[in-house]
Every structure is written in structure tokens, then in C-alpha cells.
Amino acid sequence: MEFLDYPVLKFIWWLLLGVLLIGFAIMDGQDMGVGALLPFVGRNDNERRVIINTVGPHWDGNQVWFITGGGAIFAAWPYAYATAFSGFYWAMMAVLWALFFRPVGFDYRSKINNPLWRSSWDWLLFVGSFVPPLIFGVAFGNLLLGVPFHFDDDLRSFYTGSFWGLLNPFSLLCGVVSAAMIIFHGAIYLALRTEDVVKKRALHASTIALIVVVVTFSLAGLWINFGIKGYSMVAGSYLPAAAPDPLHKQVVTATGAWMQNYQQYPLLLVIPVLAYLGFILAWLLAKNGKAFAAFWSSALGLAGVIATAGVAMFPFIMPSNTDLRSSLTVWDASSSEFTLKVMLVAAVIFVPIVLFYTSWCYRVMRGKVTSEHIRRNDHSAY
């Protein structure tokens, strides 16, 4: 593994983190999108049970992508993990508390045959499914704006912002992009797994979500290019192969700086194009009854949106707007070379196993979920 020098390992783990985020958006995103649509697409108890049981067998397994992503950040970029999870503490707590409603809601929702009981859990499942992607988008918007933190000479991080400061107009717009694309993905998944009126309403919801995604994603792109200051490192002020030291560099800001990677490598512009094409093609395929192909096209759209933001920020992971040199990058916030090598070996071994097992589960439990299925399995279905 001599060809895997320290800078290459850092770059590989940046790519792997992107893969984990995309995997989370595709797999757990479909569950959250379905949960966010639950009170609107399902008009009666039986329809809502159909919707819940499309994700019932898989939602907890898909949650692993979220846990793995957090673990990867902790192991690969400890500075970023410590700074983000302390600075975004209340935002992460809001996500955590919203997620609490999901396991309890899935397991207890149908335990009592009472309309008020079941309706209450339906709305709590909505909260647990809608709030996390919204907050994740808000958090990513704040990363693009820069986060108010700095390091002292002992490399202790200090966050100087507040929870309410995170709720600025640009970050809220990013939150809408995130929530809308997850809802669209969930609607496409419902079109794949349901029939009749539920499928029809899901397709209608996908139309609304598509419009919101395209409009807000476009607005966010224009805002990034013309309305906010991006970050860039001064050449020669950092060494990609150096040991972690966030303060050993010079950073400058300028309007439109987040676009410099696209300007330097124009071929990268295919990534945001794929985001648009993925979502639009998914909608067209779903409308023409090709829901399976539509699902993977929607997955391509999700990957395009996440990759668009990631490429724009590279090599920054968490910029600072109060002390520019404290900004965390791929090159100066990573773990040791030995740690990255050990983690890479583990990832090469276990990620394919997880993908194989997940694919096998979906194959075994494939097929439509219908009202008749719910009636036949009233005591075992969610």
C-alpha cells in the first residue's frame, strides 16, 4: 500500500464520507420521505398502514448509515467531529429527539385500535421524518456560510455562535432543499411499493416536491455564486502531507469563491447537471409506470445535490467565519496516517458485506404492499 501516501488517504476518506452521506440520503432518506408524506398521502387508517409497511422491514437497518457516517467523521476527522457536535449541539439534540419518535411510533402506533392514538403517532412519525433532513440542510447551509468558531494555541475549539444564529435565510433555504429532495425520494419509493390511490397521491406529491427541489436548488446555487463569500486557501500556506494542524495555513474569502473548483475543472459541472437530470427523469419514469428505474434516478439526483455541495467546498470541511485560519480542511483536520489506513482496510472489508446483506433483504421483501396484505396480516403488520 505504498502508493497510498498520507494526502491520498485523506482524499480517499473525503470521498468515502461523501459515499456514506449519499448512502444515508438514499436509504434512510426514502424512509424519512415516506414518513413525512404519511399524514398527507394516507387518508385513512388502512392507507396509512400500507404506507408504514413499505418501510417497516428496513427502516432500522437503514438508520445504520447515519450512525456509520457519524463514526467515520469521529475517526477520520476528530477536529471536525468535536467542533461540529459541540457547535451544533442543540441542532443535533433536536435531530436526536425527533428521531426518538420513529422507533416508538413504528412499534406502538398500531398497538391500540383507537383513532386518536393512531393519528397522534402518525403526526409524530411525520415530525421524526421531516425535522432531521430539514436540520441537516440547515447545518450544511451554515457550513457554506462559515461557522463561528476558533482554536486557541493549544488547539482547543471554542464555538461563539448560538442555535438561533443557525436559522438564517440562506441556511433555511438549504434546509428546504434537503427536506424537499428527501420527500421527493420518498414519494418515488411509495410509487414503487404501493398501488391504486396511495400510488396516485404519491405521484402527485412527487410533482410538488420536484418543483420545490428544482426552484430552491437553483436559488441556492445563485446565492452561493453571487450572494455569499466562499473560502479558499492561499497557495503555499499548507502542506497536504503535514500532520494535523488547523492553524498552519492562510485562508481568504471572496464572493463566488465556492465556484473556483468548477471554474478550474469545468468537467465537474456535470455533477449539478446530474442532480437536475436525476430528479426530472425520476419523475418522468414514475409517471410512465417505471418506478424501479425512477427510484434509482432519484438516487442519482440525491447524489448530485450532495456531491455538488461537497465539490464546491473542497478541501474545506468546516470553515470558520470568525478566525479564517481555524477553518478545518481535508488536509489539516484528519487523523493520523496509520488510523486512516486501518479504517480503510475495515471499510474495504465490511462495506461490501453490508451492501450485499442490504440488497438481499430488499430482494427477499420486495413487492407491493396492498390493503389486502394489511388485512390478512393485521396482527403482524405495523
mmCIF file of C-alpha atoms in Angstrom:
data_model
loop_
_atom_site.group_PDB
_atom_site.id
_atom_site.type_symbol
_atom_site.label_atom_id
_atom_site.label_comp_id
_atom_site.label_asym_id
_atom_site.label_seq_id
_atom_site.Cartn_x
_atom_site.Cartn_y
_atom_site.Cartn_z
ATOM 1 C CA MET A 1 0.000 0.000 0.000
ATOM 2 C CA GLU A 2 2.972 2.310 -0.573
ATOM 3 C CA PHE A 3 1.044 4.217 -3.228
ATOM 4 C CA LEU A 4 -1.457 5.212 -0.529
ATOM 5 C CA ASP A 5 0.507 8.096 0.914
ATOM 6 C CA TYR A 6 -0.944 10.455 3.521
ATOM 7 C CA PRO A 7 -2.532 13.020 1.134
ATOM 8 C CA VAL A 8 -4.109 10.235 -0.942
ATOM 9 C CA LEU A 9 -5.571 8.639 2.200
ATOM 10 C CA LYS A 10 -7.028 11.978 3.254
ATOM 11 C CA PHE A 11 -8.644 12.394 -0.150
ATOM 12 C CA ILE A 12 -9.972 8.809 -0.147
ATOM 13 C CA TRP A 13 -11.651 9.362 3.203
ATOM 14 C CA TRP A 14 -13.185 12.582 1.933
ATOM 15 C CA LEU A 15 -14.674 10.524 -0.913
ATOM 16 C CA LEU A 16 -15.800 7.765 1.476
ATOM 17 C CA LEU A 17 -17.556 10.274 3.713
ATOM 18 C CA GLY A 18 -19.399 11.506 0.644
ATOM 19 C CA VAL A 19 -20.390 7.927 -0.172
ATOM 20 C CA LEU A 20 -21.727 7.444 3.365
ATOM 21 C CA LEU A 21 -23.727 10.683 3.208
ATOM 22 C CA ILE A 22 -25.168 9.716 -0.165
ATOM 23 C CA GLY A 23 -25.958 6.219 1.116
ATOM 24 C CA PHE A 24 -27.732 7.739 4.104
ATOM 25 C CA ALA A 25 -29.735 10.072 1.866
ATOM 26 C CA ILE A 26 -30.779 7.249 -0.458
ATOM 27 C CA MET A 27 -31.531 4.510 2.075
ATOM 28 C CA ASP A 28 -32.708 6.309 5.203
ATOM 29 C CA GLY A 29 -33.905 9.216 3.076
ATOM 30 C CA GLN A 30 -36.562 7.033 1.496
ATOM 31 C CA ASP A 31 -37.856 6.131 4.974
ATOM 32 C CA MET A 32 -37.892 9.747 6.114
ATOM 33 C CA GLY A 33 -39.555 10.850 2.902
ATOM 34 C CA VAL A 34 -42.277 8.236 3.351
ATOM 35 C CA GLY A 35 -42.754 9.275 6.988
ATOM 36 C CA ALA A 36 -43.025 12.939 6.026
ATOM 37 C CA LEU A 37 -45.750 12.072 3.493
ATOM 38 C CA LEU A 38 -47.646 9.740 5.837
ATOM 39 C CA PRO A 39 -50.384 12.111 7.110
ATOM 40 C CA PHE A 40 -50.978 13.568 3.641
ATOM 41 C CA VAL A 41 -50.838 10.604 1.271
ATOM 42 C CA GLY A 42 -52.720 8.284 3.653
ATOM 43 C CA ARG A 43 -56.298 9.463 4.237
ATOM 44 C CA ASN A 44 -57.499 6.608 6.445
ATOM 45 C CA ASP A 45 -56.003 4.083 8.843
ATOM 46 C CA ASN A 46 -55.670 1.292 6.313
ATOM 47 C CA GLU A 47 -53.893 3.516 3.773
ATOM 48 C CA ARG A 48 -51.507 4.777 6.429
ATOM 49 C CA ARG A 49 -50.690 1.224 7.483
ATOM 50 C CA VAL A 50 -49.912 0.440 3.859
ATOM 51 C CA ILE A 51 -47.522 3.389 3.759
ATOM 52 C CA ILE A 52 -45.824 2.497 7.039
ATOM 53 C CA ASN A 53 -45.314 -1.117 5.996
ATOM 54 C CA THR A 54 -43.472 -0.120 2.816
ATOM 55 C CA VAL A 55 -40.558 0.933 5.067
ATOM 56 C CA GLY A 56 -41.348 -1.152 8.153
ATOM 57 C CA PRO A 57 -38.979 -4.068 7.420
ATOM 58 C CA HIS A 58 -35.987 -1.854 6.576
ATOM 59 C CA TRP A 59 -36.074 1.498 8.380
ATOM 60 C CA ASP A 60 -33.982 0.445 11.383
ATOM 61 C CA GLY A 61 -31.329 -1.160 9.189
ATOM 62 C CA ASN A 62 -31.132 1.952 7.041
ATOM 63 C CA GLN A 63 -30.528 4.017 10.182
ATOM 64 C CA VAL A 64 -27.078 2.414 10.323
ATOM 65 C CA TRP A 65 -25.922 4.707 7.507
ATOM 66 C CA PHE A 66 -26.444 7.686 9.817
ATOM 67 C CA ILE A 67 -24.524 6.062 12.671
ATOM 68 C CA THR A 68 -21.708 4.966 10.369
ATOM 69 C CA GLY A 69 -21.387 8.458 8.924
ATOM 70 C CA GLY A 70 -21.027 9.954 12.406
ATOM 71 C CA GLY A 71 -18.499 7.278 13.332
ATOM 72 C CA ALA A 72 -16.486 7.944 10.171
ATOM 73 C CA ILE A 73 -16.306 11.665 10.948
ATOM 74 C CA PHE A 74 -15.188 10.873 14.507
ATOM 75 C CA ALA A 75 -12.428 8.537 13.338
ATOM 76 C CA ALA A 76 -11.246 10.309 10.186
ATOM 77 C CA TRP A 77 -11.615 13.967 11.246
ATOM 78 C CA PRO A 78 -11.667 14.240 15.055
ATOM 79 C CA TYR A 79 -11.247 18.033 14.960
ATOM 80 C CA ALA A 80 -14.314 18.375 12.742
ATOM 81 C CA TYR A 81 -16.317 15.931 14.871
ATOM 82 C CA ALA A 82 -15.514 17.737 18.126
ATOM 83 C CA THR A 83 -16.153 21.195 16.713
ATOM 84 C CA ALA A 84 -19.336 20.340 14.811
ATOM 85 C CA PHE A 85 -21.002 18.295 17.532
ATOM 86 C CA SER A 86 -20.283 20.957 20.145
ATOM 87 C CA GLY A 87 -21.111 23.946 17.959
ATOM 88 C CA PHE A 88 -24.257 22.351 16.531
ATOM 89 C CA TYR A 89 -25.156 20.785 19.877
ATOM 90 C CA TRP A 90 -28.753 22.000 20.116
ATOM 91 C CA ALA A 91 -29.379 21.313 16.442
ATOM 92 C CA MET A 92 -28.107 17.740 16.886
ATOM 93 C CA MET A 93 -30.250 17.366 20.013
ATOM 94 C CA ALA A 94 -33.294 18.468 18.001
ATOM 95 C CA VAL A 95 -32.470 15.788 15.418
ATOM 96 C CA LEU A 96 -31.988 13.189 18.149
ATOM 97 C CA TRP A 97 -35.263 13.959 19.876
ATOM 98 C CA ALA A 98 -37.122 13.938 16.569
ATOM 99 C CA LEU A 99 -35.590 10.553 15.743
ATOM 100 C CA PHE A 100 -36.885 9.176 19.061
ATOM 101 C CA PHE A 101 -40.405 9.326 17.639
ATOM 102 C CA ARG A 102 -39.586 6.890 14.841
ATOM 103 C CA PRO A 103 -38.908 3.583 16.652
ATOM 104 C CA VAL A 104 -41.616 4.235 19.223
ATOM 105 C CA GLY A 105 -44.064 5.348 16.553
ATOM 106 C CA PHE A 106 -43.455 2.332 14.321
ATOM 107 C CA ASP A 107 -43.770 -0.137 17.190
ATOM 108 C CA TYR A 108 -46.654 1.378 19.166
ATOM 109 C CA ARG A 109 -48.771 3.087 16.530
ATOM 110 C CA SER A 110 -50.996 0.066 15.799
ATOM 111 C CA LYS A 111 -50.966 -1.477 19.264
ATOM 112 C CA ILE A 112 -54.245 0.224 20.176
ATOM 113 C CA ASN A 113 -57.190 0.421 17.806
ATOM 114 C CA ASN A 114 -58.078 3.998 18.666
ATOM 115 C CA PRO A 115 -58.281 6.762 16.004
ATOM 116 C CA LEU A 116 -56.823 9.485 18.251
ATOM 117 C CA TRP A 117 -53.967 7.249 19.389
ATOM 118 C CA ARG A 118 -53.042 6.269 15.843
ATOM 119 C CA SER A 119 -53.431 9.769 14.408
ATOM 120 C CA SER A 120 -51.185 11.189 17.130
ATOM 121 C CA TRP A 121 -48.439 8.695 16.310
ATOM 122 C CA ASP A 122 -48.835 9.419 12.595
ATOM 123 C CA TRP A 123 -48.039 13.078 13.205
ATOM 124 C CA LEU A 124 -45.140 12.195 15.498
ATOM 125 C CA LEU A 125 -43.768 9.959 12.753
ATOM 126 C CA PHE A 126 -44.093 12.970 10.461
ATOM 127 C CA VAL A 127 -42.046 15.069 12.902
ATOM 128 C CA GLY A 128 -39.431 12.340 13.252
ATOM 129 C CA SER A 129 -39.118 12.090 9.486
ATOM 130 C CA PHE A 130 -39.352 15.753 8.434
ATOM 131 C CA VAL A 131 -37.249 17.509 11.081
ATOM 132 C CA PRO A 132 -33.930 15.609 10.603
ATOM 133 C CA PRO A 133 -33.460 16.304 6.858
ATOM 134 C CA LEU A 134 -34.552 19.904 7.413
ATOM 135 C CA ILE A 135 -31.940 20.414 10.136
ATOM 136 C CA PHE A 136 -29.253 18.580 8.172
ATOM 137 C CA GLY A 137 -29.839 21.001 5.305
ATOM 138 C CA VAL A 138 -29.716 23.986 7.664
ATOM 139 C CA ALA A 139 -26.436 22.696 9.111
ATOM 140 C CA PHE A 140 -24.921 22.294 5.652
ATOM 141 C CA GLY A 141 -26.040 25.801 4.751
ATOM 142 C CA ASN A 142 -24.158 27.110 7.767
ATOM 143 C CA LEU A 143 -21.053 25.226 6.663
ATOM 144 C CA LEU A 144 -21.184 27.082 3.343
ATOM 145 C CA LEU A 145 -21.566 30.397 5.183
ATOM 146 C CA GLY A 146 -18.878 29.584 7.725
ATOM 147 C CA VAL A 147 -19.299 28.625 11.356
ATOM 148 C CA PRO A 148 -18.374 30.953 14.266
ATOM 149 C CA PHE A 149 -15.604 29.000 15.988
ATOM 150 C CA HIS A 150 -11.880 29.273 16.565
ATOM 151 C CA PHE A 151 -8.954 27.352 18.031
ATOM 152 C CA ASP A 152 -6.579 28.630 20.668
ATOM 153 C CA ASP A 153 -2.848 27.909 20.624
ATOM 154 C CA ASP A 154 -3.485 24.563 22.347
ATOM 155 C CA LEU A 155 -5.953 23.605 19.570
ATOM 156 C CA ARG A 156 -8.974 23.749 21.845
ATOM 157 C CA SER A 157 -12.049 24.753 19.861
ATOM 158 C CA PHE A 158 -14.453 27.464 21.001
ATOM 159 C CA TYR A 159 -17.873 27.956 19.413
ATOM 160 C CA THR A 160 -19.137 31.542 19.692
ATOM 161 C CA GLY A 161 -22.481 31.271 17.903
ATOM 162 C CA SER A 162 -25.987 30.328 19.043
ATOM 163 C CA PHE A 163 -28.733 27.964 17.970
ATOM 164 C CA TRP A 164 -30.879 30.815 16.657
ATOM 165 C CA GLY A 165 -27.944 32.134 14.655
ATOM 166 C CA LEU A 166 -28.081 28.924 12.620
ATOM 167 C CA LEU A 167 -31.563 29.846 11.393
ATOM 168 C CA ASN A 168 -30.508 32.436 8.832
ATOM 169 C CA PRO A 169 -32.227 32.857 5.430
ATOM 170 C CA PHE A 170 -29.625 31.046 3.319
ATOM 171 C CA SER A 171 -29.393 28.076 5.685
ATOM 172 C CA LEU A 172 -33.178 27.801 5.877
ATOM 173 C CA LEU A 173 -33.242 27.709 2.078
ATOM 174 C CA CYS A 174 -30.737 24.835 2.176
ATOM 175 C CA GLY A 175 -32.999 23.153 4.729
ATOM 176 C CA VAL A 176 -35.902 23.376 2.294
ATOM 177 C CA VAL A 177 -33.750 21.872 -0.473
ATOM 178 C CA SER A 178 -32.809 18.975 1.796
ATOM 179 C CA ALA A 179 -36.345 18.300 3.033
ATOM 180 C CA ALA A 180 -37.879 18.598 -0.447
ATOM 181 C CA MET A 181 -35.449 16.198 -2.109
ATOM 182 C CA ILE A 182 -35.977 13.629 0.663
ATOM 183 C CA ILE A 183 -39.762 13.951 0.317
ATOM 184 C CA PHE A 184 -39.461 13.547 -3.447
ATOM 185 C CA HIS A 185 -37.355 10.421 -2.960
ATOM 186 C CA GLY A 186 -39.911 9.044 -0.515
ATOM 187 C CA ALA A 187 -42.752 9.723 -2.932
ATOM 188 C CA ILE A 188 -40.946 7.834 -5.698
ATOM 189 C CA TYR A 189 -40.375 4.921 -3.319
ATOM 190 C CA LEU A 190 -44.086 4.876 -2.455
ATOM 191 C CA ALA A 191 -44.894 4.767 -6.170
ATOM 192 C CA LEU A 192 -42.662 1.690 -6.376
ATOM 193 C CA ARG A 193 -44.150 -0.149 -3.399
ATOM 194 C CA THR A 194 -47.878 0.761 -3.467
ATOM 195 C CA GLU A 195 -50.879 0.630 -5.778
ATOM 196 C CA ASP A 196 -54.115 2.444 -6.603
ATOM 197 C CA VAL A 197 -54.996 5.616 -4.690
ATOM 198 C CA VAL A 198 -51.906 5.670 -2.472
ATOM 199 C CA LYS A 199 -49.653 5.448 -5.518
ATOM 200 C CA LYS A 200 -51.657 8.156 -7.278
ATOM 201 C CA ARG A 201 -51.316 10.550 -4.330
ATOM 202 C CA ALA A 202 -47.612 9.745 -4.016
ATOM 203 C CA LEU A 203 -47.084 10.688 -7.664
ATOM 204 C CA HIS A 204 -48.968 13.927 -7.104
ATOM 205 C CA ALA A 205 -46.763 14.670 -4.086
ATOM 206 C CA SER A 206 -43.660 13.938 -6.183
ATOM 207 C CA THR A 207 -44.727 16.630 -8.660
ATOM 208 C CA ILE A 208 -44.962 19.269 -5.932
ATOM 209 C CA ALA A 209 -41.685 18.152 -4.334
ATOM 210 C CA LEU A 210 -39.906 18.192 -7.715
ATOM 211 C CA ILE A 211 -40.909 21.805 -8.328
ATOM 212 C CA VAL A 212 -39.690 22.807 -4.861
ATOM 213 C CA VAL A 213 -36.385 20.959 -5.309
ATOM 214 C CA VAL A 214 -35.609 22.453 -8.723
ATOM 215 C CA VAL A 215 -36.530 26.016 -7.700
ATOM 216 C CA THR A 216 -34.765 26.021 -4.314
ATOM 217 C CA PHE A 217 -31.660 24.187 -5.576
ATOM 218 C CA SER A 218 -31.351 26.764 -8.357
ATOM 219 C CA LEU A 219 -31.828 29.669 -5.930
ATOM 220 C CA ALA A 220 -29.226 28.221 -3.572
ATOM 221 C CA GLY A 221 -26.753 27.897 -6.456
ATOM 222 C CA LEU A 222 -27.256 31.515 -7.494
ATOM 223 C CA TRP A 223 -26.950 32.648 -3.873
ATOM 224 C CA ILE A 224 -23.681 30.744 -3.456
ATOM 225 C CA ASN A 225 -22.269 32.213 -6.653
ATOM 226 C CA PHE A 226 -23.317 35.822 -6.195
ATOM 227 C CA GLY A 227 -24.579 36.359 -2.651
ATOM 228 C CA ILE A 228 -22.179 34.833 -0.132
ATOM 229 C CA LYS A 229 -18.438 34.733 0.366
ATOM 230 C CA GLY A 230 -16.700 31.441 -0.228
ATOM 231 C CA TYR A 231 -13.394 30.295 1.205
ATOM 232 C CA SER A 232 -10.062 29.456 -0.381
ATOM 233 C CA MET A 233 -6.571 28.690 0.923
ATOM 234 C CA VAL A 234 -3.554 30.730 -0.063
ATOM 235 C CA ALA A 235 -1.211 28.562 -2.116
ATOM 236 C CA GLY A 236 1.928 27.582 -0.250
ATOM 237 C CA SER A 237 0.440 28.164 3.197
ATOM 238 C CA TYR A 238 -0.383 24.490 3.801
ATOM 239 C CA LEU A 239 1.083 21.043 3.184
ATOM 240 C CA PRO A 240 -1.322 18.186 2.299
ATOM 241 C CA ALA A 241 1.110 15.631 3.778
ATOM 242 C CA ALA A 242 1.662 17.510 7.047
ATOM 243 C CA ALA A 243 0.455 16.321 10.448
ATOM 244 C CA PRO A 244 -2.905 17.767 11.593
ATOM 245 C CA ASP A 245 -2.576 21.455 12.482
ATOM 246 C CA PRO A 246 -5.603 23.605 11.569
ATOM 247 C CA LEU A 247 -3.789 26.853 12.369
ATOM 248 C CA HIS A 248 -0.918 26.331 9.928
ATOM 249 C CA LYS A 249 -2.423 27.955 6.842
ATOM 250 C CA GLN A 250 -3.788 31.178 5.390
ATOM 251 C CA VAL A 251 -7.419 31.441 4.275
ATOM 252 C CA VAL A 252 -9.136 34.218 2.341
ATOM 253 C CA THR A 253 -12.768 34.812 1.443
ATOM 254 C CA ALA A 254 -14.359 36.223 -1.689
ATOM 255 C CA THR A 255 -17.775 36.280 -3.309
ATOM 256 C CA GLY A 256 -18.080 33.325 -5.659
ATOM 257 C CA ALA A 257 -15.031 31.530 -4.228
ATOM 258 C CA TRP A 258 -17.078 28.357 -3.747
ATOM 259 C CA MET A 259 -17.210 28.105 -7.545
ATOM 260 C CA GLN A 260 -13.446 28.020 -8.114
ATOM 261 C CA ASN A 261 -13.244 24.205 -8.291
ATOM 262 C CA TYR A 262 -15.853 24.234 -11.048
ATOM 263 C CA GLN A 263 -14.001 27.032 -12.838
ATOM 264 C CA GLN A 264 -10.691 25.206 -12.600
ATOM 265 C CA TYR A 265 -12.162 21.849 -13.665
ATOM 266 C CA PRO A 266 -15.208 22.581 -15.894
ATOM 267 C CA LEU A 267 -15.938 18.861 -16.278
ATOM 268 C CA LEU A 268 -17.158 18.904 -12.663
ATOM 269 C CA LEU A 269 -20.180 20.908 -13.832
ATOM 270 C CA VAL A 270 -21.675 17.588 -14.892
ATOM 271 C CA ILE A 271 -22.389 16.917 -11.180
ATOM 272 C CA PRO A 272 -25.086 19.617 -10.667
ATOM 273 C CA VAL A 273 -26.431 18.758 -14.124
ATOM 274 C CA LEU A 274 -26.869 15.152 -12.970
ATOM 275 C CA ALA A 275 -28.789 16.427 -9.941
ATOM 276 C CA TYR A 276 -31.368 18.102 -12.196
ATOM 277 C CA LEU A 277 -31.470 15.228 -14.675
ATOM 278 C CA GLY A 278 -31.806 12.631 -11.932
ATOM 279 C CA PHE A 279 -34.848 14.226 -10.324
ATOM 280 C CA ILE A 280 -36.604 15.191 -13.557
ATOM 281 C CA LEU A 281 -36.000 11.797 -15.156
ATOM 282 C CA ALA A 282 -37.219 10.068 -11.979
ATOM 283 C CA TRP A 283 -40.490 11.997 -12.164
ATOM 284 C CA LEU A 284 -40.968 11.159 -15.843
ATOM 285 C CA LEU A 285 -40.197 7.469 -15.287
ATOM 286 C CA ALA A 286 -42.551 7.233 -12.320
ATOM 287 C CA LYS A 287 -45.348 8.879 -14.287
ATOM 288 C CA ASN A 288 -44.861 6.251 -17.004
ATOM 289 C CA GLY A 289 -45.039 3.325 -14.608
ATOM 290 C CA LYS A 290 -41.313 2.601 -14.411
ATOM 291 C CA ALA A 291 -40.998 3.100 -10.665
ATOM 292 C CA PHE A 292 -37.907 0.932 -10.133
ATOM 293 C CA ALA A 293 -35.856 2.906 -12.642
ATOM 294 C CA ALA A 294 -37.372 6.097 -11.210
ATOM 295 C CA PHE A 295 -36.124 5.200 -7.731
ATOM 296 C CA TRP A 296 -32.523 4.886 -8.884
ATOM 297 C CA SER A 297 -32.822 8.008 -10.964
ATOM 298 C CA SER A 298 -33.998 9.826 -7.846
ATOM 299 C CA ALA A 299 -30.990 8.358 -6.021
ATOM 300 C CA LEU A 300 -28.799 9.875 -8.746
ATOM 301 C CA GLY A 301 -30.439 13.247 -8.096
ATOM 302 C CA LEU A 302 -29.703 12.991 -4.363
ATOM 303 C CA ALA A 303 -26.094 12.072 -5.091
ATOM 304 C CA GLY A 304 -25.826 15.029 -7.459
ATOM 305 C CA VAL A 305 -27.045 17.562 -4.882
ATOM 306 C CA ILE A 306 -24.736 16.268 -2.131
ATOM 307 C CA ALA A 307 -21.751 15.996 -4.462
ATOM 308 C CA THR A 308 -22.397 19.495 -5.825
ATOM 309 C CA ALA A 309 -22.013 20.994 -2.358
ATOM 310 C CA GLY A 310 -19.072 18.753 -1.477
ATOM 311 C CA VAL A 311 -17.099 19.631 -4.602
ATOM 312 C CA ALA A 312 -17.819 23.339 -4.108
ATOM 313 C CA MET A 313 -16.409 23.234 -0.561
ATOM 314 C CA PHE A 314 -13.379 21.005 -1.210
ATOM 315 C CA PRO A 315 -10.941 20.928 0.515
ATOM 316 C CA PHE A 316 -12.861 22.647 3.316
ATOM 317 C CA ILE A 317 -14.852 20.550 5.773
ATOM 318 C CA MET A 318 -15.881 23.202 8.282
ATOM 319 C CA PRO A 319 -14.909 26.834 7.504
ATOM 320 C CA SER A 320 -14.696 29.397 10.300
ATOM 321 C CA ASN A 321 -16.114 32.879 9.771
ATOM 322 C CA THR A 322 -14.586 34.346 12.950
ATOM 323 C CA ASP A 323 -10.992 33.119 12.541
ATOM 324 C CA LEU A 324 -10.265 32.168 8.940
ATOM 325 C CA ARG A 325 -7.137 30.155 9.665
ATOM 326 C CA SER A 326 -9.108 27.953 12.117
ATOM 327 C CA SER A 327 -11.138 26.624 9.186
ATOM 328 C CA LEU A 328 -10.944 22.841 9.001
ATOM 329 C CA THR A 329 -9.911 21.185 5.745
ATOM 330 C CA VAL A 330 -9.282 17.708 4.399
ATOM 331 C CA TRP A 331 -5.540 18.320 4.706
ATOM 332 C CA ASP A 332 -5.213 19.610 8.263
ATOM 333 C CA ALA A 333 -8.076 18.096 10.286
ATOM 334 C CA SER A 334 -7.623 14.383 9.655
ATOM 335 C CA SER A 335 -6.465 11.543 11.885
ATOM 336 C CA SER A 336 -3.018 10.002 11.653
ATOM 337 C CA GLU A 337 -1.863 8.115 8.580
ATOM 338 C CA PHE A 338 -1.951 4.810 10.487
ATOM 339 C CA THR A 339 -5.554 5.394 11.603
ATOM 340 C CA LEU A 340 -6.710 6.181 8.086
ATOM 341 C CA LYS A 341 -5.025 3.047 6.730
ATOM 342 C CA VAL A 342 -6.599 0.779 9.344
ATOM 343 C CA MET A 343 -10.021 2.316 8.750
ATOM 344 C CA LEU A 344 -9.645 1.921 5.002
ATOM 345 C CA VAL A 345 -8.940 -1.810 5.367
ATOM 346 C CA ALA A 346 -12.024 -2.158 7.570
ATOM 347 C CA ALA A 347 -14.140 -0.221 5.060
ATOM 348 C CA VAL A 348 -12.946 -2.331 2.123
ATOM 349 C CA ILE A 349 -13.921 -5.496 4.003
ATOM 350 C CA PHE A 350 -17.173 -4.563 5.669
ATOM 351 C CA VAL A 351 -18.889 -2.068 3.334
ATOM 352 C CA PRO A 352 -19.362 -4.672 0.548
ATOM 353 C CA ILE A 353 -20.745 -7.114 3.152
ATOM 354 C CA VAL A 354 -23.262 -4.523 4.332
ATOM 355 C CA LEU A 355 -24.270 -3.688 0.762
ATOM 356 C CA PHE A 356 -24.703 -7.379 -0.090
ATOM 357 C CA TYR A 357 -26.806 -8.064 3.007
ATOM 358 C CA THR A 358 -28.959 -4.967 2.461
ATOM 359 C CA SER A 359 -29.551 -5.909 -1.187
ATOM 360 C CA TRP A 360 -30.502 -9.443 -0.157
ATOM 361 C CA CYS A 361 -33.016 -8.129 2.418
ATOM 362 C CA TYR A 362 -34.681 -5.890 -0.143
ATOM 363 C CA ARG A 363 -34.836 -8.719 -2.646
ATOM 364 C CA VAL A 364 -36.477 -11.091 -0.154
ATOM 365 C CA MET A 365 -39.025 -8.492 0.968
ATOM 366 C CA ARG A 366 -39.712 -6.931 -2.435
ATOM 367 C CA GLY A 367 -43.158 -6.452 -3.926
ATOM 368 C CA LYS A 368 -46.201 -4.255 -3.462
ATOM 369 C CA VAL A 369 -47.791 -3.529 -0.111
ATOM 370 C CA THR A 370 -51.572 -3.524 -0.510
ATOM 371 C CA SER A 371 -54.631 -3.017 1.652
ATOM 372 C CA GLU A 372 -55.416 -6.704 1.276
ATOM 373 C CA HIS A 373 -51.981 -7.583 2.598
ATOM 374 C CA ILE A 374 -52.591 -5.442 5.683
ATOM 375 C CA ARG A 375 -55.984 -7.053 6.327
ATOM 376 C CA ARG A 376 -54.515 -10.569 6.031
ATOM 377 C CA ASN A 377 -51.642 -9.715 8.378
ATOM 378 C CA ASP A 378 -53.472 -7.421 10.763
ATOM 379 C CA HIS A 379 -51.687 -8.682 13.869
ATOM 380 C CA SER A 380 -48.162 -8.867 12.433
ATOM 381 C CA ALA A 381 -48.032 -5.765 10.236
ATOM 382 C CA TYR A 382 -47.156 -2.353 11.637
#
